[in-house]
Amino acid sequence: MTVRIAIIGGTGVYDPEILDDVRTEQVSTPYGDISVNIGSYRGKPIAFISRHGQGHTVPPHRVNYRANIAGLKKLGVRSILATAAVGSLNRAMKPGSFVFVDQFLDFTKARAQTFFDGDEKGVVHCDVTDPYCLELREILVRAAWELRQPAASGGTYACTDGPRFESAAEITMIRQLGGDLVGMTGVPEVVLAREAEICYASIAMVTNFAAGISQTRLTHEEVLEVMSLNAENLRRLIMQAITMIGEERECACHWAVSGGPVHSKGEG
Ligand code: HPA
């Protein structure tokens, strides 16, 4: 069965609770095997991956981003909704609210960033002017509006390697560079999805104000607590968005590397 829509669940989102008839499939990729839950929502087949594994056993710097995206590609996925717990540097983006990220800043240092590693894999310089799918973001904005959920329709996400939280000085730097949010997993996931020509949207849930902005020390427990307080909102948002995503939708993201019809001009 071809699966067109996938959810990548981040911190606090470990179970495909919204799906019916869930089964687990192992998908082999050149980067390793992944475990994917496949179920359905309102008759649409949906794939679900837990980014950190069940029980949060895989830290951000050890997530096999390439295997996850390659596995979803192999299943036929064309649209990904990815959740992420984030710290906020922007006082207008408060804990408990959603941000549908539209830009990123990459501060990771040691992650496999590409499927195109040269030699037989080729060399590709993928355009990421708009790294996140505009259409899926628009759907999320509409879904949140229909549910009357607090959400911002854009924001710049800064990705750090983790697993530690940031220093106050790092947060000051990121703020000066234009970052609104900080997290540890958004890059290279979004870039790999783009290289795989899959639409990708990020649902960032603000769990805390970032280091030095928050009056208190950050803990993973605090992040988990805010995620669990907002789990129902997140679930409803994803369900609403899925009903609005056409399985056979076409989008420019699907030609992000190959160029598609635009580049075939003048052929034949
Ligand atoms: N920093 C990095 N990652 C995070 C944070 C944070 O403050 N909160 C949730 N994920």
PDB file of C-alpha atoms and ligand atoms in Angstrom:
ATOM      1  CA  MET A   1       0.000   0.000   0.000  1.00  0.00           C
ATOM      2  CA  THR A   2       1.338   3.429  -0.872  1.00  0.00           C
ATOM      3  CA  VAL A   3       1.376   5.869   2.022  1.00  0.00           C
ATOM      4  CA  ARG A   4       1.354   9.543   1.063  1.00  0.00           C
ATOM      5  CA  ILE A   5       1.216  11.322   4.431  1.00  0.00           C
ATOM      6  CA  ALA A   6       3.551  10.898   7.408  1.00  0.00           C
ATOM      7  CA  ILE A   7       3.889  12.273  10.901  1.00  0.00           C
ATOM      8  CA  ILE A   8       7.291  12.497  12.566  1.00  0.00           C
ATOM      9  CA  GLY A   9       6.624  12.724  16.284  1.00  0.00           C
ATOM     10  CA  GLY A  10       9.203  14.618  18.320  1.00  0.00           C
ATOM     11  CA  THR A  11       9.644  14.963  22.077  1.00  0.00           C
ATOM     12  CA  GLY A  12       6.412  14.112  23.889  1.00  0.00           C
ATOM     13  CA  VAL A  13       4.800  12.540  20.807  1.00  0.00           C
ATOM     14  CA  TYR A  14       5.647   8.858  20.838  1.00  0.00           C
ATOM     15  CA  ASP A  15       2.463   7.036  19.873  1.00  0.00           C
ATOM     16  CA  PRO A  16       0.372   7.102  16.727  1.00  0.00           C
ATOM     17  CA  GLU A  17      -2.664   7.491  18.988  1.00  0.00           C
ATOM     18  CA  ILE A  18      -4.858   9.111  16.387  1.00  0.00           C
ATOM     19  CA  LEU A  19      -4.496   6.239  13.928  1.00  0.00           C
ATOM     20  CA  ASP A  20      -6.695   3.152  13.491  1.00  0.00           C
ATOM     21  CA  ASP A  21      -5.504  -0.366  12.658  1.00  0.00           C
ATOM     22  CA  VAL A  22      -1.869   0.404  13.378  1.00  0.00           C
ATOM     23  CA  ARG A  23       0.780  -2.095  12.321  1.00  0.00           C
ATOM     24  CA  THR A  24       4.557  -1.796  12.575  1.00  0.00           C
ATOM     25  CA  GLU A  25       6.742  -2.215   9.514  1.00  0.00           C
ATOM     26  CA  GLN A  26      10.520  -2.392   9.274  1.00  0.00           C
ATOM     27  CA  VAL A  27      11.747  -0.438   6.284  1.00  0.00           C
ATOM     28  CA  SER A  28      15.296  -1.004   5.020  1.00  0.00           C
ATOM     29  CA  THR A  29      17.256   1.894   3.609  1.00  0.00           C
ATOM     30  CA  PRO A  30      20.910   2.335   2.596  1.00  0.00           C
ATOM     31  CA  TYR A  31      21.328   4.265   5.885  1.00  0.00           C
ATOM     32  CA  GLY A  32      19.874   1.604   8.175  1.00  0.00           C
ATOM     33  CA  ASP A  33      16.493   0.080   8.978  1.00  0.00           C
ATOM     34  CA  ILE A  34      13.679   2.046  10.549  1.00  0.00           C
ATOM     35  CA  SER A  35      10.530   1.079  12.342  1.00  0.00           C
ATOM     36  CA  VAL A  36       7.401   2.785  11.022  1.00  0.00           C
ATOM     37  CA  ASN A  37       3.870   2.545  12.372  1.00  0.00           C
ATOM     38  CA  ILE A  38       1.310   2.559   9.621  1.00  0.00           C
ATOM     39  CA  GLY A  39      -2.357   3.099  10.347  1.00  0.00           C
ATOM     40  CA  SER A  40      -5.208   5.095   8.953  1.00  0.00           C
ATOM     41  CA  TYR A  41      -7.104   8.232   9.788  1.00  0.00           C
ATOM     42  CA  ARG A  42     -10.502   8.691   8.162  1.00  0.00           C
ATOM     43  CA  GLY A  43      -9.554   6.139   5.542  1.00  0.00           C
ATOM     44  CA  LYS A  44      -6.209   7.746   4.657  1.00  0.00           C
ATOM     45  CA  PRO A  45      -3.116   5.603   5.244  1.00  0.00           C
ATOM     46  CA  ILE A  46      -0.697   7.481   7.495  1.00  0.00           C
ATOM     47  CA  ALA A  47       2.866   6.604   8.492  1.00  0.00           C
ATOM     48  CA  PHE A  48       4.156   7.534  11.933  1.00  0.00           C
ATOM     49  CA  ILE A  49       7.779   7.639  13.096  1.00  0.00           C
ATOM     50  CA  SER A  50       8.852   8.446  16.621  1.00  0.00           C
ATOM     51  CA  ARG A  51      12.005  10.532  16.109  1.00  0.00           C
ATOM     52  CA  HIS A  52      13.531   9.716  19.502  1.00  0.00           C
ATOM     53  CA  GLY A  53      12.236   6.149  19.598  1.00  0.00           C
ATOM     54  CA  GLN A  54       9.605   4.805  21.961  1.00  0.00           C
ATOM     55  CA  GLY A  55      10.518   5.983  25.462  1.00  0.00           C
ATOM     56  CA  HIS A  56      12.838   8.736  24.184  1.00  0.00           C
ATOM     57  CA  THR A  57      15.998   6.647  23.936  1.00  0.00           C
ATOM     58  CA  VAL A  58      17.656   8.358  20.935  1.00  0.00           C
ATOM     59  CA  PRO A  59      19.196  11.800  21.617  1.00  0.00           C
ATOM     60  CA  PRO A  60      18.947  14.526  18.931  1.00  0.00           C
ATOM     61  CA  HIS A  61      22.535  14.137  17.673  1.00  0.00           C
ATOM     62  CA  ARG A  62      22.068  10.390  17.166  1.00  0.00           C
ATOM     63  CA  VAL A  63      18.756  10.403  15.319  1.00  0.00           C
ATOM     64  CA  ASN A  64      19.221   8.641  11.968  1.00  0.00           C
ATOM     65  CA  TYR A  65      17.664  11.492   9.971  1.00  0.00           C
ATOM     66  CA  ARG A  66      18.678  10.035   6.617  1.00  0.00           C
ATOM     67  CA  ALA A  67      17.181   6.617   7.324  1.00  0.00           C
ATOM     68  CA  ASN A  68      13.931   8.186   8.562  1.00  0.00           C
ATOM     69  CA  ILE A  69      13.454  10.332   5.467  1.00  0.00           C
ATOM     70  CA  ALA A  70      14.701   7.659   3.039  1.00  0.00           C
ATOM     71  CA  GLY A  71      12.316   5.149   4.660  1.00  0.00           C
ATOM     72  CA  LEU A  72       9.349   7.476   4.281  1.00  0.00           C
ATOM     73  CA  LYS A  73      10.334   8.143   0.669  1.00  0.00           C
ATOM     74  CA  LYS A  74      10.434   4.406   0.023  1.00  0.00           C
ATOM     75  CA  LEU A  75       6.872   4.061   1.339  1.00  0.00           C
ATOM     76  CA  GLY A  76       5.750   6.717  -1.156  1.00  0.00           C
ATOM     77  CA  VAL A  77       5.284   9.580   1.315  1.00  0.00           C
ATOM     78  CA  ARG A  78       4.831  13.037  -0.225  1.00  0.00           C
ATOM     79  CA  SER A  79       3.801  15.150   2.774  1.00  0.00           C
ATOM     80  CA  ILE A  80       5.380  15.157   6.232  1.00  0.00           C
ATOM     81  CA  LEU A  81       4.092  16.909   9.343  1.00  0.00           C
ATOM     82  CA  ALA A  82       6.880  16.958  11.919  1.00  0.00           C
ATOM     83  CA  THR A  83       6.430  17.985  15.535  1.00  0.00           C
ATOM     84  CA  ALA A  84       9.147  19.643  17.600  1.00  0.00           C
ATOM     85  CA  ALA A  85       9.405  20.892  21.159  1.00  0.00           C
ATOM     86  CA  VAL A  86      11.160  24.266  21.105  1.00  0.00           C
ATOM     87  CA  GLY A  87      12.416  26.999  23.368  1.00  0.00           C
ATOM     88  CA  SER A  88      11.311  30.530  22.483  1.00  0.00           C
ATOM     89  CA  LEU A  89      13.448  33.653  22.101  1.00  0.00           C
ATOM     90  CA  ASN A  90      10.487  35.725  21.038  1.00  0.00           C
ATOM     91  CA  ARG A  91       8.209  36.998  23.793  1.00  0.00           C
ATOM     92  CA  ALA A  92       5.260  36.900  21.406  1.00  0.00           C
ATOM     93  CA  MET A  93       5.749  33.120  21.000  1.00  0.00           C
ATOM     94  CA  LYS A  94       4.723  31.888  24.416  1.00  0.00           C
ATOM     95  CA  PRO A  95       4.886  28.436  26.013  1.00  0.00           C
ATOM     96  CA  GLY A  96       1.835  26.449  24.978  1.00  0.00           C
ATOM     97  CA  SER A  97       1.560  28.062  21.545  1.00  0.00           C
ATOM     98  CA  PHE A  98       2.330  26.590  18.129  1.00  0.00           C
ATOM     99  CA  VAL A  99       4.674  28.077  15.564  1.00  0.00           C
ATOM    100  CA  PHE A 100       4.641  26.883  11.954  1.00  0.00           C
ATOM    101  CA  VAL A 101       8.293  27.462  11.203  1.00  0.00           C
ATOM    102  CA  ASP A 102       9.225  29.083   7.874  1.00  0.00           C
ATOM    103  CA  GLN A 103      13.023  29.509   8.134  1.00  0.00           C
ATOM    104  CA  PHE A 104      15.942  27.905   9.889  1.00  0.00           C
ATOM    105  CA  LEU A 105      19.416  28.764  11.134  1.00  0.00           C
ATOM    106  CA  ASP A 106      21.724  25.759  11.369  1.00  0.00           C
ATOM    107  CA  PHE A 107      24.185  25.537  14.259  1.00  0.00           C
ATOM    108  CA  THR A 108      24.711  21.783  14.066  1.00  0.00           C
ATOM    109  CA  LYS A 109      28.259  20.651  13.476  1.00  0.00           C
ATOM    110  CA  ALA A 110      28.488  16.915  13.154  1.00  0.00           C
ATOM    111  CA  ARG A 111      25.452  15.526  11.363  1.00  0.00           C
ATOM    112  CA  ALA A 112      25.085  13.785   8.009  1.00  0.00           C
ATOM    113  CA  GLN A 113      23.452  16.647   6.121  1.00  0.00           C
ATOM    114  CA  THR A 114      22.767  15.197   2.682  1.00  0.00           C
ATOM    115  CA  PHE A 115      21.811  12.191   0.576  1.00  0.00           C
ATOM    116  CA  PHE A 116      24.183  13.449  -2.126  1.00  0.00           C
ATOM    117  CA  ASP A 117      27.593  12.457  -0.827  1.00  0.00           C
ATOM    118  CA  GLY A 118      29.386  12.600  -4.150  1.00  0.00           C
ATOM    119  CA  ASP A 119      30.725   9.724  -6.287  1.00  0.00           C
ATOM    120  CA  GLU A 120      27.834   7.529  -7.487  1.00  0.00           C
ATOM    121  CA  LYS A 121      25.386   9.461  -5.261  1.00  0.00           C
ATOM    122  CA  GLY A 122      26.143  12.642  -7.183  1.00  0.00           C
ATOM    123  CA  VAL A 123      26.638  16.247  -6.127  1.00  0.00           C
ATOM    124  CA  VAL A 124      23.511  18.320  -5.622  1.00  0.00           C
ATOM    125  CA  HIS A 125      23.210  21.843  -4.237  1.00  0.00           C
ATOM    126  CA  CYS A 126      19.596  21.909  -3.164  1.00  0.00           C
ATOM    127  CA  ASP A 127      17.765  25.240  -3.040  1.00  0.00           C
ATOM    128  CA  VAL A 128      16.414  25.944   0.455  1.00  0.00           C
ATOM    129  CA  THR A 129      15.306  29.536   0.010  1.00  0.00           C
ATOM    130  CA  ASP A 130      11.955  28.372   1.400  1.00  0.00           C
ATOM    131  CA  PRO A 131      12.925  25.207   3.257  1.00  0.00           C
ATOM    132  CA  TYR A 132       9.435  24.410   4.555  1.00  0.00           C
ATOM    133  CA  CYS A 133       6.482  23.583   2.302  1.00  0.00           C
ATOM    134  CA  LEU A 134       4.396  26.717   1.830  1.00  0.00           C
ATOM    135  CA  GLU A 135       1.230  24.747   1.090  1.00  0.00           C
ATOM    136  CA  LEU A 136       1.428  22.491   4.152  1.00  0.00           C
ATOM    137  CA  ARG A 137       2.177  25.532   6.317  1.00  0.00           C
ATOM    138  CA  GLU A 138      -0.904  27.229   4.925  1.00  0.00           C
ATOM    139  CA  ILE A 139      -2.959  24.136   5.785  1.00  0.00           C
ATOM    140  CA  LEU A 140      -1.618  24.187   9.352  1.00  0.00           C
ATOM    141  CA  VAL A 141      -2.443  27.868   9.715  1.00  0.00           C
ATOM    142  CA  ARG A 142      -6.013  27.211   8.562  1.00  0.00           C
ATOM    143  CA  ALA A 143      -6.342  24.141  10.776  1.00  0.00           C
ATOM    144  CA  ALA A 144      -5.190  26.077  13.869  1.00  0.00           C
ATOM    145  CA  TRP A 145      -7.509  28.941  13.014  1.00  0.00           C
ATOM    146  CA  GLU A 146     -10.481  26.603  12.639  1.00  0.00           C
ATOM    147  CA  LEU A 147      -9.682  25.058  16.023  1.00  0.00           C
ATOM    148  CA  ARG A 148      -9.068  28.502  17.576  1.00  0.00           C
ATOM    149  CA  GLN A 149      -5.637  27.383  18.726  1.00  0.00           C
ATOM    150  CA  PRO A 150      -2.895  29.973  19.421  1.00  0.00           C
ATOM    151  CA  ALA A 151      -0.389  29.764  16.567  1.00  0.00           C
ATOM    152  CA  ALA A 152       2.132  31.892  14.680  1.00  0.00           C
ATOM    153  CA  SER A 153       2.277  31.371  10.929  1.00  0.00           C
ATOM    154  CA  GLY A 154       6.034  31.784  10.640  1.00  0.00           C
ATOM    155  CA  GLY A 155       9.195  31.919  12.697  1.00  0.00           C
ATOM    156  CA  THR A 156      12.902  31.258  12.400  1.00  0.00           C
ATOM    157  CA  TYR A 157      14.041  28.043  14.046  1.00  0.00           C
ATOM    158  CA  ALA A 158      17.656  27.765  15.164  1.00  0.00           C
ATOM    159  CA  CYS A 159      18.921  24.197  15.411  1.00  0.00           C
ATOM    160  CA  THR A 160      21.643  23.335  17.911  1.00  0.00           C
ATOM    161  CA  ASP A 161      23.346  19.959  18.298  1.00  0.00           C
ATOM    162  CA  GLY A 162      22.335  19.387  21.890  1.00  0.00           C
ATOM    163  CA  PRO A 163      21.793  17.292  23.824  1.00  0.00           C
ATOM    164  CA  ARG A 164      22.580  20.058  26.307  1.00  0.00           C
ATOM    165  CA  PHE A 165      20.481  23.194  26.364  1.00  0.00           C
ATOM    166  CA  GLU A 166      22.105  26.456  25.258  1.00  0.00           C
ATOM    167  CA  SER A 167      24.090  28.940  27.307  1.00  0.00           C
ATOM    168  CA  ALA A 168      22.552  32.381  27.878  1.00  0.00           C
ATOM    169  CA  ALA A 169      25.223  33.876  25.586  1.00  0.00           C
ATOM    170  CA  GLU A 170      24.345  31.456  22.793  1.00  0.00           C
ATOM    171  CA  ILE A 171      20.716  32.486  23.081  1.00  0.00           C
ATOM    172  CA  THR A 172      21.710  36.173  22.926  1.00  0.00           C
ATOM    173  CA  MET A 173      23.704  35.413  19.765  1.00  0.00           C
ATOM    174  CA  ILE A 174      20.864  33.467  18.160  1.00  0.00           C
ATOM    175  CA  ARG A 175      18.441  36.281  18.960  1.00  0.00           C
ATOM    176  CA  GLN A 176      20.775  38.839  17.377  1.00  0.00           C
ATOM    177  CA  LEU A 177      20.946  36.671  14.265  1.00  0.00           C
ATOM    178  CA  GLY A 178      17.169  36.638  13.935  1.00  0.00           C
ATOM    179  CA  GLY A 179      16.186  33.364  15.623  1.00  0.00           C
ATOM    180  CA  ASP A 180      12.746  33.108  17.210  1.00  0.00           C
ATOM    181  CA  LEU A 181      12.943  29.513  18.380  1.00  0.00           C
ATOM    182  CA  VAL A 182      15.573  27.002  19.340  1.00  0.00           C
ATOM    183  CA  GLY A 183      15.477  23.228  19.095  1.00  0.00           C
ATOM    184  CA  MET A 184      17.785  20.285  18.454  1.00  0.00           C
ATOM    185  CA  THR A 185      16.231  18.217  15.667  1.00  0.00           C
ATOM    186  CA  GLY A 186      14.819  20.359  12.851  1.00  0.00           C
ATOM    187  CA  VAL A 187      18.006  20.319  10.762  1.00  0.00           C
ATOM    188  CA  PRO A 188      18.969  18.337   8.729  1.00  0.00           C
ATOM    189  CA  GLU A 189      15.521  16.693   8.766  1.00  0.00           C
ATOM    190  CA  VAL A 190      13.894  19.480   6.736  1.00  0.00           C
ATOM    191  CA  VAL A 191      16.819  19.597   4.302  1.00  0.00           C
ATOM    192  CA  LEU A 192      16.779  15.849   3.714  1.00  0.00           C
ATOM    193  CA  ALA A 193      13.018  15.953   3.096  1.00  0.00           C
ATOM    194  CA  ARG A 194      13.650  18.643   0.499  1.00  0.00           C
ATOM    195  CA  GLU A 195      16.400  16.585  -1.133  1.00  0.00           C
ATOM    196  CA  ALA A 196      13.973  13.652  -1.186  1.00  0.00           C
ATOM    197  CA  GLU A 197      11.372  15.941  -2.794  1.00  0.00           C
ATOM    198  CA  ILE A 198       8.881  15.485   0.035  1.00  0.00           C
ATOM    199  CA  CYS A 199       6.798  18.392   1.349  1.00  0.00           C
ATOM    200  CA  TYR A 200       7.747  19.054   4.965  1.00  0.00           C
ATOM    201  CA  ALA A 201       6.115  21.275   7.568  1.00  0.00           C
ATOM    202  CA  SER A 202       7.164  21.748  11.151  1.00  0.00           C
ATOM    203  CA  ILE A 203       4.703  22.099  14.010  1.00  0.00           C
ATOM    204  CA  ALA A 204       6.823  23.656  16.730  1.00  0.00           C
ATOM    205  CA  MET A 205       5.298  23.619  20.197  1.00  0.00           C
ATOM    206  CA  VAL A 206       6.855  26.217  22.483  1.00  0.00           C
ATOM    207  CA  THR A 207       7.619  24.536  25.788  1.00  0.00           C
ATOM    208  CA  ASN A 208       9.740  27.205  27.503  1.00  0.00           C
ATOM    209  CA  PHE A 209      11.477  30.525  27.116  1.00  0.00           C
ATOM    210  CA  ALA A 210      15.096  29.862  26.144  1.00  0.00           C
ATOM    211  CA  ALA A 211      18.105  29.990  28.491  1.00  0.00           C
ATOM    212  CA  GLY A 212      18.692  33.412  30.034  1.00  0.00           C
ATOM    213  CA  ILE A 213      15.227  34.597  28.982  1.00  0.00           C
ATOM    214  CA  SER A 214      13.556  32.109  31.285  1.00  0.00           C
ATOM    215  CA  GLN A 215      13.929  33.045  34.967  1.00  0.00           C
ATOM    216  CA  THR A 216      14.483  29.407  35.879  1.00  0.00           C
ATOM    217  CA  ARG A 217      16.936  26.670  34.885  1.00  0.00           C
ATOM    218  CA  LEU A 218      15.752  24.504  32.002  1.00  0.00           C
ATOM    219  CA  THR A 219      14.959  20.856  32.476  1.00  0.00           C
ATOM    220  CA  HIS A 220      13.822  18.110  30.120  1.00  0.00           C
ATOM    221  CA  GLU A 221      11.007  17.399  32.599  1.00  0.00           C
ATOM    222  CA  GLU A 222       9.661  20.926  32.104  1.00  0.00           C
ATOM    223  CA  VAL A 223       9.677  20.380  28.329  1.00  0.00           C
ATOM    224  CA  LEU A 224       7.860  17.060  28.712  1.00  0.00           C
ATOM    225  CA  GLU A 225       5.333  18.581  31.103  1.00  0.00           C
ATOM    226  CA  VAL A 226       4.352  21.381  28.727  1.00  0.00           C
ATOM    227  CA  MET A 227       4.190  18.901  25.836  1.00  0.00           C
ATOM    228  CA  SER A 228       1.866  16.639  27.783  1.00  0.00           C
ATOM    229  CA  LEU A 229      -0.346  19.575  28.867  1.00  0.00           C
ATOM    230  CA  ASN A 230      -0.740  20.452  25.183  1.00  0.00           C
ATOM    231  CA  ALA A 231      -0.861  16.931  23.764  1.00  0.00           C
ATOM    232  CA  GLU A 232      -4.585  17.085  23.107  1.00  0.00           C
ATOM    233  CA  ASN A 233      -4.260  20.377  21.175  1.00  0.00           C
ATOM    234  CA  LEU A 234      -1.441  18.918  19.113  1.00  0.00           C
ATOM    235  CA  ARG A 235      -3.432  15.780  18.356  1.00  0.00           C
ATOM    236  CA  ARG A 236      -6.467  17.793  17.285  1.00  0.00           C
ATOM    237  CA  LEU A 237      -4.333  20.061  15.116  1.00  0.00           C
ATOM    238  CA  ILE A 238      -2.712  17.114  13.338  1.00  0.00           C
ATOM    239  CA  MET A 239      -6.083  15.409  12.798  1.00  0.00           C
ATOM    240  CA  GLN A 240      -7.584  18.575  11.383  1.00  0.00           C
ATOM    241  CA  ALA A 241      -4.589  19.145   9.099  1.00  0.00           C
ATOM    242  CA  ILE A 242      -4.641  15.564   7.817  1.00  0.00           C
ATOM    243  CA  THR A 243      -8.243  15.912   6.722  1.00  0.00           C
ATOM    244  CA  MET A 244      -7.125  18.924   4.662  1.00  0.00           C
ATOM    245  CA  ILE A 245      -4.115  17.287   2.962  1.00  0.00           C
ATOM    246  CA  GLY A 246      -4.974  15.737  -0.394  1.00  0.00           C
ATOM    247  CA  GLU A 247      -3.187  12.415  -0.810  1.00  0.00           C
ATOM    248  CA  GLU A 248      -2.441  13.002  -4.482  1.00  0.00           C
ATOM    249  CA  ARG A 249      -1.633  16.699  -4.153  1.00  0.00           C
ATOM    250  CA  GLU A 250       1.116  18.059  -6.377  1.00  0.00           C
ATOM    251  CA  CYS A 251       3.553  20.665  -5.122  1.00  0.00           C
ATOM    252  CA  ALA A 252       6.758  22.363  -6.270  1.00  0.00           C
ATOM    253  CA  CYS A 253       8.559  20.574  -3.392  1.00  0.00           C
ATOM    254  CA  HIS A 254       8.141  17.349  -5.384  1.00  0.00           C
ATOM    255  CA  TRP A 255      10.574  18.731  -7.975  1.00  0.00           C
ATOM    256  CA  ALA A 256      12.955  20.474  -5.576  1.00  0.00           C
ATOM    257  CA  VAL A 257      15.943  18.604  -6.976  1.00  0.00           C
ATOM    258  CA  SER A 258      14.889  17.157 -10.328  1.00  0.00           C
ATOM    259  CA  GLY A 259      13.418  20.438 -11.536  1.00  0.00           C
ATOM    260  CA  GLY A 260      10.449  18.520 -12.991  1.00  0.00           C
ATOM    261  CA  PRO A 261       8.261  20.060 -15.662  1.00  0.00           C
ATOM    262  CA  VAL A 262       9.842  23.497 -15.280  1.00  0.00           C
ATOM    263  CA  HIS A 263      13.181  22.148 -16.512  1.00  0.00           C
ATOM    264  CA  SER A 264      11.705  20.068 -19.323  1.00  0.00           C
ATOM    265  CA  LYS A 265      10.750  23.232 -21.226  1.00  0.00           C
ATOM    266  CA  GLY A 266      11.930  23.068 -24.783  1.00  0.00           C
ATOM    267  CA  GLU A 267      12.400  19.275 -24.682  1.00  0.00           C
ATOM    268  CA  GLY A 268      10.803  17.075 -27.339  1.00  0.00           C
TER     269      GLY A 268
HETATM  270  N1  HPA B   1      16.562  24.614  23.632  1.00  0.00           N
HETATM  271  C1  HPA B   1      16.767  23.606  22.776  1.00  0.00           C
HETATM  272  N2  HPA B   1      15.850  22.679  22.530  1.00  0.00           N
HETATM  273  C2  HPA B   1      14.679  22.768  23.174  1.00  0.00           C
HETATM  274  C3  HPA B   1      14.395  23.794  24.091  1.00  0.00           C
HETATM  275  C4  HPA B   1      15.393  24.777  24.337  1.00  0.00           C
HETATM  276  O1  HPA B   1      15.223  25.719  25.133  1.00  0.00           O
HETATM  277  N3  HPA B   1      13.139  23.579  24.563  1.00  0.00           N
HETATM  278  C5  HPA B   1      12.680  22.479  23.923  1.00  0.00           C
HETATM  279  N4  HPA B   1      13.596  21.977  23.099  1.00  0.00           N
END
